[in-house]
PDB file of C-alpha atoms and ligand atoms in Angstrom:
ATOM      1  CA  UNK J 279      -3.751  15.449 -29.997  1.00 82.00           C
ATOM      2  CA  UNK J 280      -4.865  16.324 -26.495  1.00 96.00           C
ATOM      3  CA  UNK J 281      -5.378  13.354 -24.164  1.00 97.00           C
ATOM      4  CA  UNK J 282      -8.967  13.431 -22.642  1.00 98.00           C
ATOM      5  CA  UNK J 283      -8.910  14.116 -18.291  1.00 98.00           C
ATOM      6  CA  UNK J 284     -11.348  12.410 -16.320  1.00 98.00           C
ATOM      7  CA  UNK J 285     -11.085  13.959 -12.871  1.00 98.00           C
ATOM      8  CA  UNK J 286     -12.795  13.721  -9.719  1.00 98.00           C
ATOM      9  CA  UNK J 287     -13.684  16.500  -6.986  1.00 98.00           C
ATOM     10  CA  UNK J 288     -14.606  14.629  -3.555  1.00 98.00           C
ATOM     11  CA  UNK J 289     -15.087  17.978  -1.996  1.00 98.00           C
ATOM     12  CA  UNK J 290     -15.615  17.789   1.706  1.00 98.00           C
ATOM     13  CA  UNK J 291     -15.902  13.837   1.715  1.00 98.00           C
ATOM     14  CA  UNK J 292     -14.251  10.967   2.674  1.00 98.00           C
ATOM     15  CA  UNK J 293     -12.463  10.268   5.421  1.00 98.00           C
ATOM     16  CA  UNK J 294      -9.007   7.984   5.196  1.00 98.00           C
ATOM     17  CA  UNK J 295     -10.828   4.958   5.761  1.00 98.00           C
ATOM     18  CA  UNK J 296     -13.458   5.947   3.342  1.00 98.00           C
ATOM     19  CA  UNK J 297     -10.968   6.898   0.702  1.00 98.00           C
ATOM     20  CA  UNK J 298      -8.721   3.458   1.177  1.00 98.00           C
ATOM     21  CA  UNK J 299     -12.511   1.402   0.485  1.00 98.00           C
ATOM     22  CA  UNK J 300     -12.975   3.602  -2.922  1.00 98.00           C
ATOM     23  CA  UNK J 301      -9.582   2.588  -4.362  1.00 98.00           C
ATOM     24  CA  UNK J 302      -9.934  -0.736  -3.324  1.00 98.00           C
ATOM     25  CA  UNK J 303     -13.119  -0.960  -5.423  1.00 98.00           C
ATOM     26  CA  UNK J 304     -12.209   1.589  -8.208  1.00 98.00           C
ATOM     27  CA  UNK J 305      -7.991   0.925  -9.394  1.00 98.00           C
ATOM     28  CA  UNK J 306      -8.829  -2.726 -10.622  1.00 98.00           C
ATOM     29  CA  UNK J 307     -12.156  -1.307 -12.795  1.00 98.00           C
ATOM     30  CA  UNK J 308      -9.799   1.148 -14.399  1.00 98.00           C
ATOM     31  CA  UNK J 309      -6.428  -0.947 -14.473  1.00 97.00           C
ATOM     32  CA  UNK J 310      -7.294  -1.220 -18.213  1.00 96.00           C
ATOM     33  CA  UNK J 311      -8.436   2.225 -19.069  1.00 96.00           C
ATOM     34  CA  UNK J 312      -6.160   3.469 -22.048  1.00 94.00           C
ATOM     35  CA  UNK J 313      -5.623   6.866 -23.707  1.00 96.00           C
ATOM     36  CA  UNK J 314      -6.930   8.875 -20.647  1.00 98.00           C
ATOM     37  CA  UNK J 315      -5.584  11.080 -17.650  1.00 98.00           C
ATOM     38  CA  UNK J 316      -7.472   9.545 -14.377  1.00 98.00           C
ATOM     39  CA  UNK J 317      -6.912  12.905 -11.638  1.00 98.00           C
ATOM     40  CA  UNK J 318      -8.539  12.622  -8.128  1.00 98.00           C
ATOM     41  CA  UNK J 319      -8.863  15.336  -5.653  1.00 98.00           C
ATOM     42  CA  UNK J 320      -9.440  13.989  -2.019  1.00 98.00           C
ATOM     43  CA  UNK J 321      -9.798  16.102   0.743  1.00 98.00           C
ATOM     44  CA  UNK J 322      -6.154  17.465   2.280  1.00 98.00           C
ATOM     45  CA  UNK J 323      -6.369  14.914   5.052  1.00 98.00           C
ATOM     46  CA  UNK J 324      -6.334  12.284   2.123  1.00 98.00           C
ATOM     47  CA  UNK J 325      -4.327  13.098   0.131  1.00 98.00           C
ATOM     48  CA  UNK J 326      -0.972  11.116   1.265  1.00 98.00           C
ATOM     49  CA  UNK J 327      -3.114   8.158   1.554  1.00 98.00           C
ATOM     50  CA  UNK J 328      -4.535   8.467  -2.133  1.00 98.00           C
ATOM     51  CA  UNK J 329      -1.067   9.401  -3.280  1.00 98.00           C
ATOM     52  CA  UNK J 330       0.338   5.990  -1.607  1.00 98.00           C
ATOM     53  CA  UNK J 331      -2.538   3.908  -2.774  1.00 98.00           C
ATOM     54  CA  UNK J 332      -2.428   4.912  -6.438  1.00 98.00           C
ATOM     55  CA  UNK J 333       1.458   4.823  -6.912  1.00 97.00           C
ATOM     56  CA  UNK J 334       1.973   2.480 -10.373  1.00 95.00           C
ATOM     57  CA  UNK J 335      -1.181   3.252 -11.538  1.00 96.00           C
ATOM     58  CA  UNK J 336      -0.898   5.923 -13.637  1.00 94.00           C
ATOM     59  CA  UNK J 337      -3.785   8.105 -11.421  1.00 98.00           C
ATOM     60  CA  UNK J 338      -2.639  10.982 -10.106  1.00 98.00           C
ATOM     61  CA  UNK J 339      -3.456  12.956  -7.559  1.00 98.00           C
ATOM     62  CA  UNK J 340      -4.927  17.036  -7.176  1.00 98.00           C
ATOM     63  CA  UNK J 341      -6.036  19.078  -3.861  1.00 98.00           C
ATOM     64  CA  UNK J 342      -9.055  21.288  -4.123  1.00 98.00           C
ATOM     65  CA  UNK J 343      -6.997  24.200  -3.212  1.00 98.00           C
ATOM     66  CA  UNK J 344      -4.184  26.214  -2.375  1.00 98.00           C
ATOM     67  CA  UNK J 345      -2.100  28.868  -0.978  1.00 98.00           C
ATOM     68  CA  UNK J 346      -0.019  31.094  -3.254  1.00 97.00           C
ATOM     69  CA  UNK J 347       2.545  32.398  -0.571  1.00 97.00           C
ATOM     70  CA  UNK J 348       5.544  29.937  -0.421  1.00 97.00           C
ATOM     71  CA  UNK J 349       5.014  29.597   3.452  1.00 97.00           C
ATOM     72  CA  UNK J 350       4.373  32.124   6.544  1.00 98.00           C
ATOM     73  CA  UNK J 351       1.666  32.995   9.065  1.00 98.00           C
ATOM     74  CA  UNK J 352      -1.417  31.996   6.802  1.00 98.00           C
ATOM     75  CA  UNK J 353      -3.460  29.789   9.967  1.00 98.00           C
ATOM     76  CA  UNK J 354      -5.508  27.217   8.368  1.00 97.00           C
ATOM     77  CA  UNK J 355      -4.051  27.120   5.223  1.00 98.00           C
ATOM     78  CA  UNK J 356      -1.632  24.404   3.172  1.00 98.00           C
ATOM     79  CA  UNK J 357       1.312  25.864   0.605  1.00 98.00           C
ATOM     80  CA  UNK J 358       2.574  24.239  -2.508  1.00 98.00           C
ATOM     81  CA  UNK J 359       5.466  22.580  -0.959  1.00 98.00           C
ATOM     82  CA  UNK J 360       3.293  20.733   1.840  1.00 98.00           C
ATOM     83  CA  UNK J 361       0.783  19.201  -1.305  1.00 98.00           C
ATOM     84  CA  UNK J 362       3.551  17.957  -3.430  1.00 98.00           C
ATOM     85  CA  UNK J 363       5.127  16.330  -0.220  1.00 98.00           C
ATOM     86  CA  UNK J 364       1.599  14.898   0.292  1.00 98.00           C
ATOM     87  CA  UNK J 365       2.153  13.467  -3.244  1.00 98.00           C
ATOM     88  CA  UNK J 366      -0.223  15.819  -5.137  1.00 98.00           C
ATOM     89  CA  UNK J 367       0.917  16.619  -8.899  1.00 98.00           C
ATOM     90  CA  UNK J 368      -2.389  19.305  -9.379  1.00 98.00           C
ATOM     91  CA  UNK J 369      -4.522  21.515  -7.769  1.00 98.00           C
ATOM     92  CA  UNK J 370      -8.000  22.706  -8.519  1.00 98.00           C
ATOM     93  CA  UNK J 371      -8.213  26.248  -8.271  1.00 98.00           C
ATOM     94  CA  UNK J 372     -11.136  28.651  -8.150  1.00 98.00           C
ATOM     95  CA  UNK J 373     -13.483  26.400  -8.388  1.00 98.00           C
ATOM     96  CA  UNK J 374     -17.148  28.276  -8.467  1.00 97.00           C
ATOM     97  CA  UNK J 375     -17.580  26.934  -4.412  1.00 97.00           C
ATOM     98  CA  UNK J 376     -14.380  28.900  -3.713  1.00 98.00           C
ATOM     99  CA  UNK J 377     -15.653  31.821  -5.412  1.00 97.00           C
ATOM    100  CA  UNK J 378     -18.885  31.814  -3.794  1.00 96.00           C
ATOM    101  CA  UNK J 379     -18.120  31.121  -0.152  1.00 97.00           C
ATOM    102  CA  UNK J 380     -14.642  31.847   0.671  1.00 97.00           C
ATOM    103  CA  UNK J 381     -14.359  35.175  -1.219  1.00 95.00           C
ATOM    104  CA  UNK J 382     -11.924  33.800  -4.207  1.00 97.00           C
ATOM    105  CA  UNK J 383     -11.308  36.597  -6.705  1.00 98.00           C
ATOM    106  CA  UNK J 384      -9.969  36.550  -9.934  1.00 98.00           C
ATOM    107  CA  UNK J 385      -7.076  38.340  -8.570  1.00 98.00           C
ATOM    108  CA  UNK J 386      -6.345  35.751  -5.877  1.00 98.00           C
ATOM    109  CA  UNK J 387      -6.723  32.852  -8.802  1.00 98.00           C
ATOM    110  CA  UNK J 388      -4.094  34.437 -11.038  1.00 98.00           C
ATOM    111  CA  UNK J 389      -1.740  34.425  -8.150  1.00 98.00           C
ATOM    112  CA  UNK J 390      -2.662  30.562  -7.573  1.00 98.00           C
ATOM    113  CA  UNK J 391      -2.582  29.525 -11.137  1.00 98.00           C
ATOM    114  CA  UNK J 392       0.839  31.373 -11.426  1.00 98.00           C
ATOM    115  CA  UNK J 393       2.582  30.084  -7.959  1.00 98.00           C
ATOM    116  CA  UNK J 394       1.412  26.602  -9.037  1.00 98.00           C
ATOM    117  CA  UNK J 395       2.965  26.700 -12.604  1.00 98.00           C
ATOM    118  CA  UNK J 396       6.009  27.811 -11.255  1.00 97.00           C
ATOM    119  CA  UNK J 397       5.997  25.723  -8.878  1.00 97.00           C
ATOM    120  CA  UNK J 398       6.003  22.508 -11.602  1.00 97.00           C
ATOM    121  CA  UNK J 399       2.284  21.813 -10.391  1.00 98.00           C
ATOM    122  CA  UNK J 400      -0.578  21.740 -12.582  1.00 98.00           C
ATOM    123  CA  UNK J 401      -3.801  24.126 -12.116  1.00 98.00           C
ATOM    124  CA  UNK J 402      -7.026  22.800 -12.976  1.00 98.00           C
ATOM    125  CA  UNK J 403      -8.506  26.094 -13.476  1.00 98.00           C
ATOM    126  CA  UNK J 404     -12.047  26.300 -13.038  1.00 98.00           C
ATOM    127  CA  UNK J 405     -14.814  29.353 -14.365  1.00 98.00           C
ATOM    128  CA  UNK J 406     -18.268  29.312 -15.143  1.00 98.00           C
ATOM    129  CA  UNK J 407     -21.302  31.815 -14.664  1.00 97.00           C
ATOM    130  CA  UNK J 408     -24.528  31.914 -12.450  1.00 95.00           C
ATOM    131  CA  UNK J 409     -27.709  31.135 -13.773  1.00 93.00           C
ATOM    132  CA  UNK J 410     -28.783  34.768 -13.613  1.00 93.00           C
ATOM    133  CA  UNK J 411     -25.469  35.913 -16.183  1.00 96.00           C
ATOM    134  CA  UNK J 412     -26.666  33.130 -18.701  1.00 95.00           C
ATOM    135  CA  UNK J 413     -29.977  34.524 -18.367  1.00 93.00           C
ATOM    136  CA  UNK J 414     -29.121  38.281 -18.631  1.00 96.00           C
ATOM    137  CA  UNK J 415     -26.973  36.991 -21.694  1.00 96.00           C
ATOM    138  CA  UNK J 416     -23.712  37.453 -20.431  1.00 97.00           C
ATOM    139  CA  UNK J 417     -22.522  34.017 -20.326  1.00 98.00           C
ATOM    140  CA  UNK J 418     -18.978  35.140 -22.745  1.00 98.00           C
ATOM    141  CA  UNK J 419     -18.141  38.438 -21.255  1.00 98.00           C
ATOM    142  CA  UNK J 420     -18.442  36.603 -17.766  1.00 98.00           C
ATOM    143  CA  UNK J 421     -16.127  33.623 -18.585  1.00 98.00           C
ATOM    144  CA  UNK J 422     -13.877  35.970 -20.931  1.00 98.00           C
ATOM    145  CA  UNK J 423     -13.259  37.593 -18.015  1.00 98.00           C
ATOM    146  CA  UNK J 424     -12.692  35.104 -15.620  1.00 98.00           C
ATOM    147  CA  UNK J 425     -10.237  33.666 -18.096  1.00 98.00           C
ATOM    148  CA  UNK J 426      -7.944  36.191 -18.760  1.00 98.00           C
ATOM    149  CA  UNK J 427      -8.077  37.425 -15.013  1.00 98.00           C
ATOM    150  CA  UNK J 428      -7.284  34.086 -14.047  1.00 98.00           C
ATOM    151  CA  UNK J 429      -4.370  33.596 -16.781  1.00 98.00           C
ATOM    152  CA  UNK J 430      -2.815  37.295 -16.886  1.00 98.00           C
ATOM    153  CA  UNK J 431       0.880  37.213 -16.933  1.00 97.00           C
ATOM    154  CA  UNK J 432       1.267  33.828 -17.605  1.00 97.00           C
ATOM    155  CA  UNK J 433       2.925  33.147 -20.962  1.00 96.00           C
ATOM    156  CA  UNK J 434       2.565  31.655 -23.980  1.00 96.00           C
ATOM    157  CA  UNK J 435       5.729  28.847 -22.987  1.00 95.00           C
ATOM    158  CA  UNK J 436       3.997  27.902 -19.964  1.00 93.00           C
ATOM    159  CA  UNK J 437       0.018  28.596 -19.974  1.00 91.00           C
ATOM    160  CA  UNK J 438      -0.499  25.786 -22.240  1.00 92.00           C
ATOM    161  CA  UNK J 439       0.132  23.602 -19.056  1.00 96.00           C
ATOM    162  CA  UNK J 440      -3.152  24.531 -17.676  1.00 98.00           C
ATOM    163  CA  UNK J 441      -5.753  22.428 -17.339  1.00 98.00           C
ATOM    164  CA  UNK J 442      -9.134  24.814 -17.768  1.00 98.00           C
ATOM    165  CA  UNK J 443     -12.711  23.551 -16.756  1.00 98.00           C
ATOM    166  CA  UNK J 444     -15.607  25.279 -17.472  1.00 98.00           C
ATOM    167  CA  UNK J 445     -18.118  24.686 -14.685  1.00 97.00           C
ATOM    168  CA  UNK J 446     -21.554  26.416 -15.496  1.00 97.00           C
ATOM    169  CA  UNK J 447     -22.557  27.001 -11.769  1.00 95.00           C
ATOM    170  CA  UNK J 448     -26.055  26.552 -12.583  1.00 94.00           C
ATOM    171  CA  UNK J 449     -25.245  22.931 -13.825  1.00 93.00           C
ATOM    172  CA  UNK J 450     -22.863  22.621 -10.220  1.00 91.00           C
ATOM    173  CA  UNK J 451     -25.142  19.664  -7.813  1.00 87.00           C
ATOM    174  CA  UNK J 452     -28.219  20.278  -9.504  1.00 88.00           C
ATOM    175  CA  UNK J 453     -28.767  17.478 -11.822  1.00 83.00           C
ATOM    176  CA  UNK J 454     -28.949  19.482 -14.526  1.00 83.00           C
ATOM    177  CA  UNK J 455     -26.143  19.457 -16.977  1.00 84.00           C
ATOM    178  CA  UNK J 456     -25.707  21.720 -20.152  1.00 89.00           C
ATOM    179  CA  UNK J 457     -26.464  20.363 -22.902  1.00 95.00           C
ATOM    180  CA  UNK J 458     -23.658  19.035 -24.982  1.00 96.00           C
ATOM    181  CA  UNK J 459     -24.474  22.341 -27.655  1.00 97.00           C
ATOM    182  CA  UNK J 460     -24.506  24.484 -24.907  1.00 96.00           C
ATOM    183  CA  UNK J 461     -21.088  23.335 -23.637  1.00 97.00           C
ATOM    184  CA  UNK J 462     -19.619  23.249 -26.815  1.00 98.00           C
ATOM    185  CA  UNK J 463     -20.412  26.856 -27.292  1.00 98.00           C
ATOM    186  CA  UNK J 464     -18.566  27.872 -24.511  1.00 98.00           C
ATOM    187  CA  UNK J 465     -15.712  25.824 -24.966  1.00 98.00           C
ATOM    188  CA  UNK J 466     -15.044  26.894 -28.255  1.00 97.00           C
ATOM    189  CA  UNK J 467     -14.861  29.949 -27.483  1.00 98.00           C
ATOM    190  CA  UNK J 468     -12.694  29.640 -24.845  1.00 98.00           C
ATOM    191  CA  UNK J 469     -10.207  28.053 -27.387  1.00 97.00           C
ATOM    192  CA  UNK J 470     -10.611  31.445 -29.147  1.00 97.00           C
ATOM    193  CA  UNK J 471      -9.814  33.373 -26.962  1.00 98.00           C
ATOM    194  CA  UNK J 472      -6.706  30.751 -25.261  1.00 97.00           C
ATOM    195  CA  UNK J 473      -5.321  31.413 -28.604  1.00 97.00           C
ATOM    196  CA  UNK J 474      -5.471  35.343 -28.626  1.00 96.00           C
ATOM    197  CA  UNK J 475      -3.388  34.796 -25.487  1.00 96.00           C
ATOM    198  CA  UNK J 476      -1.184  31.918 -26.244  1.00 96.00           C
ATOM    199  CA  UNK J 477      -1.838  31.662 -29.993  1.00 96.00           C
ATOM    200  CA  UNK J 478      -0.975  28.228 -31.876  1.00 94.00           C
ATOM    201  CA  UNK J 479       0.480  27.228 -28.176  1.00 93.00           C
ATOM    202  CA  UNK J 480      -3.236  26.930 -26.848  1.00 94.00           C
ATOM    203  CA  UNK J 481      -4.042  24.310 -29.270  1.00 94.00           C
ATOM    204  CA  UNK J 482      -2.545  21.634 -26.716  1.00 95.00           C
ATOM    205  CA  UNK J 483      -5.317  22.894 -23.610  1.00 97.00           C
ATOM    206  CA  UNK J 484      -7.319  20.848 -22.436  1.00 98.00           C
ATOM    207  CA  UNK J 485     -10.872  22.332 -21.514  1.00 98.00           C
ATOM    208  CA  UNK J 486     -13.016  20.348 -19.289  1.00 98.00           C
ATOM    209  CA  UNK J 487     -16.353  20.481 -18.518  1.00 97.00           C
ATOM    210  CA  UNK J 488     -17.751  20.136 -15.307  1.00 97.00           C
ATOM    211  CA  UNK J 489     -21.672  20.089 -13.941  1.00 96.00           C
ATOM    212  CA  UNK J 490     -23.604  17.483 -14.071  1.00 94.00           C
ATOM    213  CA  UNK J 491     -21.735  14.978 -15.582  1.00 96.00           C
ATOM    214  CA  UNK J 492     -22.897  11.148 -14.844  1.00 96.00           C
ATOM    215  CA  UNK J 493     -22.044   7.982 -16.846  1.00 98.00           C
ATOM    216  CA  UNK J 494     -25.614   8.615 -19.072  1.00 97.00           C
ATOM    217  CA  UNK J 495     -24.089  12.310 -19.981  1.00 96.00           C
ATOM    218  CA  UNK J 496     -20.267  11.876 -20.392  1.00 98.00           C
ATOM    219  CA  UNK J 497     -20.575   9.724 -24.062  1.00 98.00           C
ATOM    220  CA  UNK J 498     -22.300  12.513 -25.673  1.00 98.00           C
ATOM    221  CA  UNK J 499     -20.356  15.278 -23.666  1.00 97.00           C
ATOM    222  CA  UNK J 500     -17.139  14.038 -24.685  1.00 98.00           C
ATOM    223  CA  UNK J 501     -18.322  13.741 -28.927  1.00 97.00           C
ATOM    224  CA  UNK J 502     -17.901  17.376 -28.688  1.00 97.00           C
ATOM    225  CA  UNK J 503     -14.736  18.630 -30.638  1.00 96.00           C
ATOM    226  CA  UNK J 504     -13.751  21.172 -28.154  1.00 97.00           C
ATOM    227  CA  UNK J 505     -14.461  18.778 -24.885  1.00 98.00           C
ATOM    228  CA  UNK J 506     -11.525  17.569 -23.934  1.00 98.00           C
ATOM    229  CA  UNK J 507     -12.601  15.638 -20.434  1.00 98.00           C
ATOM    230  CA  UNK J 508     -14.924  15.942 -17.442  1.00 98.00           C
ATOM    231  CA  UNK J 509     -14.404  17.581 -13.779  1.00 98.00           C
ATOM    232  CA  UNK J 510     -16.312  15.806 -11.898  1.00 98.00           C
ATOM    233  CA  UNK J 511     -18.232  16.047  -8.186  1.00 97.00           C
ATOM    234  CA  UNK J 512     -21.682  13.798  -7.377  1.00 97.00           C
ATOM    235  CA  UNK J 513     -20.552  11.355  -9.511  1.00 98.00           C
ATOM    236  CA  UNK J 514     -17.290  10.896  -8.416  1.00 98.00           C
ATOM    237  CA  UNK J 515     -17.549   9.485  -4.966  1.00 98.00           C
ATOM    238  CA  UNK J 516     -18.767   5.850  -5.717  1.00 98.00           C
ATOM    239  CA  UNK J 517     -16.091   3.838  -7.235  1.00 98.00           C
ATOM    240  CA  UNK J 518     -18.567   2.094 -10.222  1.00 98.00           C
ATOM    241  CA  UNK J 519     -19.330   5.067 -11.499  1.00 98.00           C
ATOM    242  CA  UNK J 520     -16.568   6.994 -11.892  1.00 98.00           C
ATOM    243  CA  UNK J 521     -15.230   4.331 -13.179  1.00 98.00           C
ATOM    244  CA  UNK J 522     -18.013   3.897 -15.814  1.00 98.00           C
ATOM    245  CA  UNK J 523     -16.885   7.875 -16.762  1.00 98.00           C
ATOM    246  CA  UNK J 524     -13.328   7.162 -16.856  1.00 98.00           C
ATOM    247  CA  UNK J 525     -14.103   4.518 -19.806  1.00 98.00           C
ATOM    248  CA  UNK J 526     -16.434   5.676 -21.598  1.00 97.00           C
ATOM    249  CA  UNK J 527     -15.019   4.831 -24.915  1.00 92.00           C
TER     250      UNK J 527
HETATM  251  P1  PGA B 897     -21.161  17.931  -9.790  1.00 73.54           P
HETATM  252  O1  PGA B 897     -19.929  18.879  -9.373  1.00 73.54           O
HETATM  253  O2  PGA B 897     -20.600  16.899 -10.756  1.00 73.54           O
HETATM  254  O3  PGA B 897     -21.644  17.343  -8.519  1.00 73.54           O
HETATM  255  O4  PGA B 897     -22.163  18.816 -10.467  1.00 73.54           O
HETATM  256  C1  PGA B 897     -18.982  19.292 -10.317  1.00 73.54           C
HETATM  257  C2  PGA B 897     -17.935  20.149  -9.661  1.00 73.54           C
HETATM  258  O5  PGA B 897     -18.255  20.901  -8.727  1.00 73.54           O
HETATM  259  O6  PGA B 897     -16.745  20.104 -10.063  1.00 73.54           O
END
């Protein structure tokens, strides 16, 4: 059984102040929400305040990024050590922004998602292609490779930890989600291919989809076999409702 993620990317929003007002308003809607993984991913500068503010509740708490070095001469950039003294327990990485304006590589993913594992963090590894590679038809060959760029030389014993979210970049802001087929396609195979890495071990991944995803969407998003939870970024940032996606059973 894999329990369903609901998590939230507040990309560059949100001061302290802003963030303390949002869990004001959003911990007591959710106090009751049962058999789902609540993640929220504040800018750096909030993330000890989130952490704080969310202790006891069960939510817990992801950057948007990372360093893979342990430490050294990296100006303007935050290591593993500093988020999990912050209080973060995941971290988003290559997220299609990332990818598009700050020159993140497959290459430079791997060696995220791999310092983060063994680190005892947990990646939320994000792919997903352009509107133009759907439309040329090379929607599979452009996540297949994403996927096993992102994932090589991580094994079977400790891959499974990963938390993957397909983001179709042309679904990213724009209103317009996948469908619930289209996202199903993908995500299945995705599970293929998890288990030509990891075999039975990929059974336990949990594949997210992100793009889109509002309280009207997430119901019929989430019927999907191979749907295991939602990554999401509009829709996060007011407290009813992400809340409303959280419980949508
Ligand atoms: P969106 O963003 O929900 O605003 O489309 C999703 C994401 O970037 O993770």
């Amino acid at each position: 059984m894999r329990v369903p993620v609901i998590a939230g990317n507040w990309k560059m929003y949100k001061t302290t102040e802003e963030a303390v007002s949002f869990l004001r308003a959003f911990l007591p809607l959710v106090a009751d929400a049962k058999g789902v993984e609540i993640i929220l991913a504040p800018p750096f500068t909030a993330i000890s305040t989130v952490a704080e503010l969310v202790r006891g509740s069960g939510v817990r708490v992801s950057s948007q990024n990372v360093h893979f070095a342990e430490e050294g001469a990296y100006t303007g950039e935050v290591s593993i050590r500093m988020l999990r003294d912050a209080g973060a327990s995941h971290c988003i990485i290559g997220h299609s922004e990332r990818r598009q304006y700050y020159a993140e590589t497959d290459d430079s993913v791997n060696r995220k998602n791999r310092s983060v594992l063994a680190a005892g963090l947990t990646p939320i590894f994000c792919l997903g292609e352009t509107l133009e590679q759907r439309e040329a038809g090379n929607t599979f060959d452009v996540v297949e490779t994403q996927l096993f760029g992102g994932l090589k030389d991580i094994s079977a014993a400790e891959g499974p930890k990963v938390i993957v979210a397909y983001e179709p970049v042309w679904a990213i802001g724009t209103g317009k989600t996948a469908t619930p087929e289209q996202a199903q396609d993908v995500h299945s195979f995705l599970r293929n291919r998890l288990k030509k890495l990891w075999g039975e071990a990929s059974d336990s991944v949990r594949i997210l989809y992100g793009g889109s995803v509002k309280p009207e969407n997430i119901v019929s998003l989430m019927a999907k076999e191979d749907i295991d939870g939602a990554l999401v970024g509009g829709a996060c940032l007011a407290a009813d409702s992400f809340a409303k996606i959280v419980k949508y059973k």
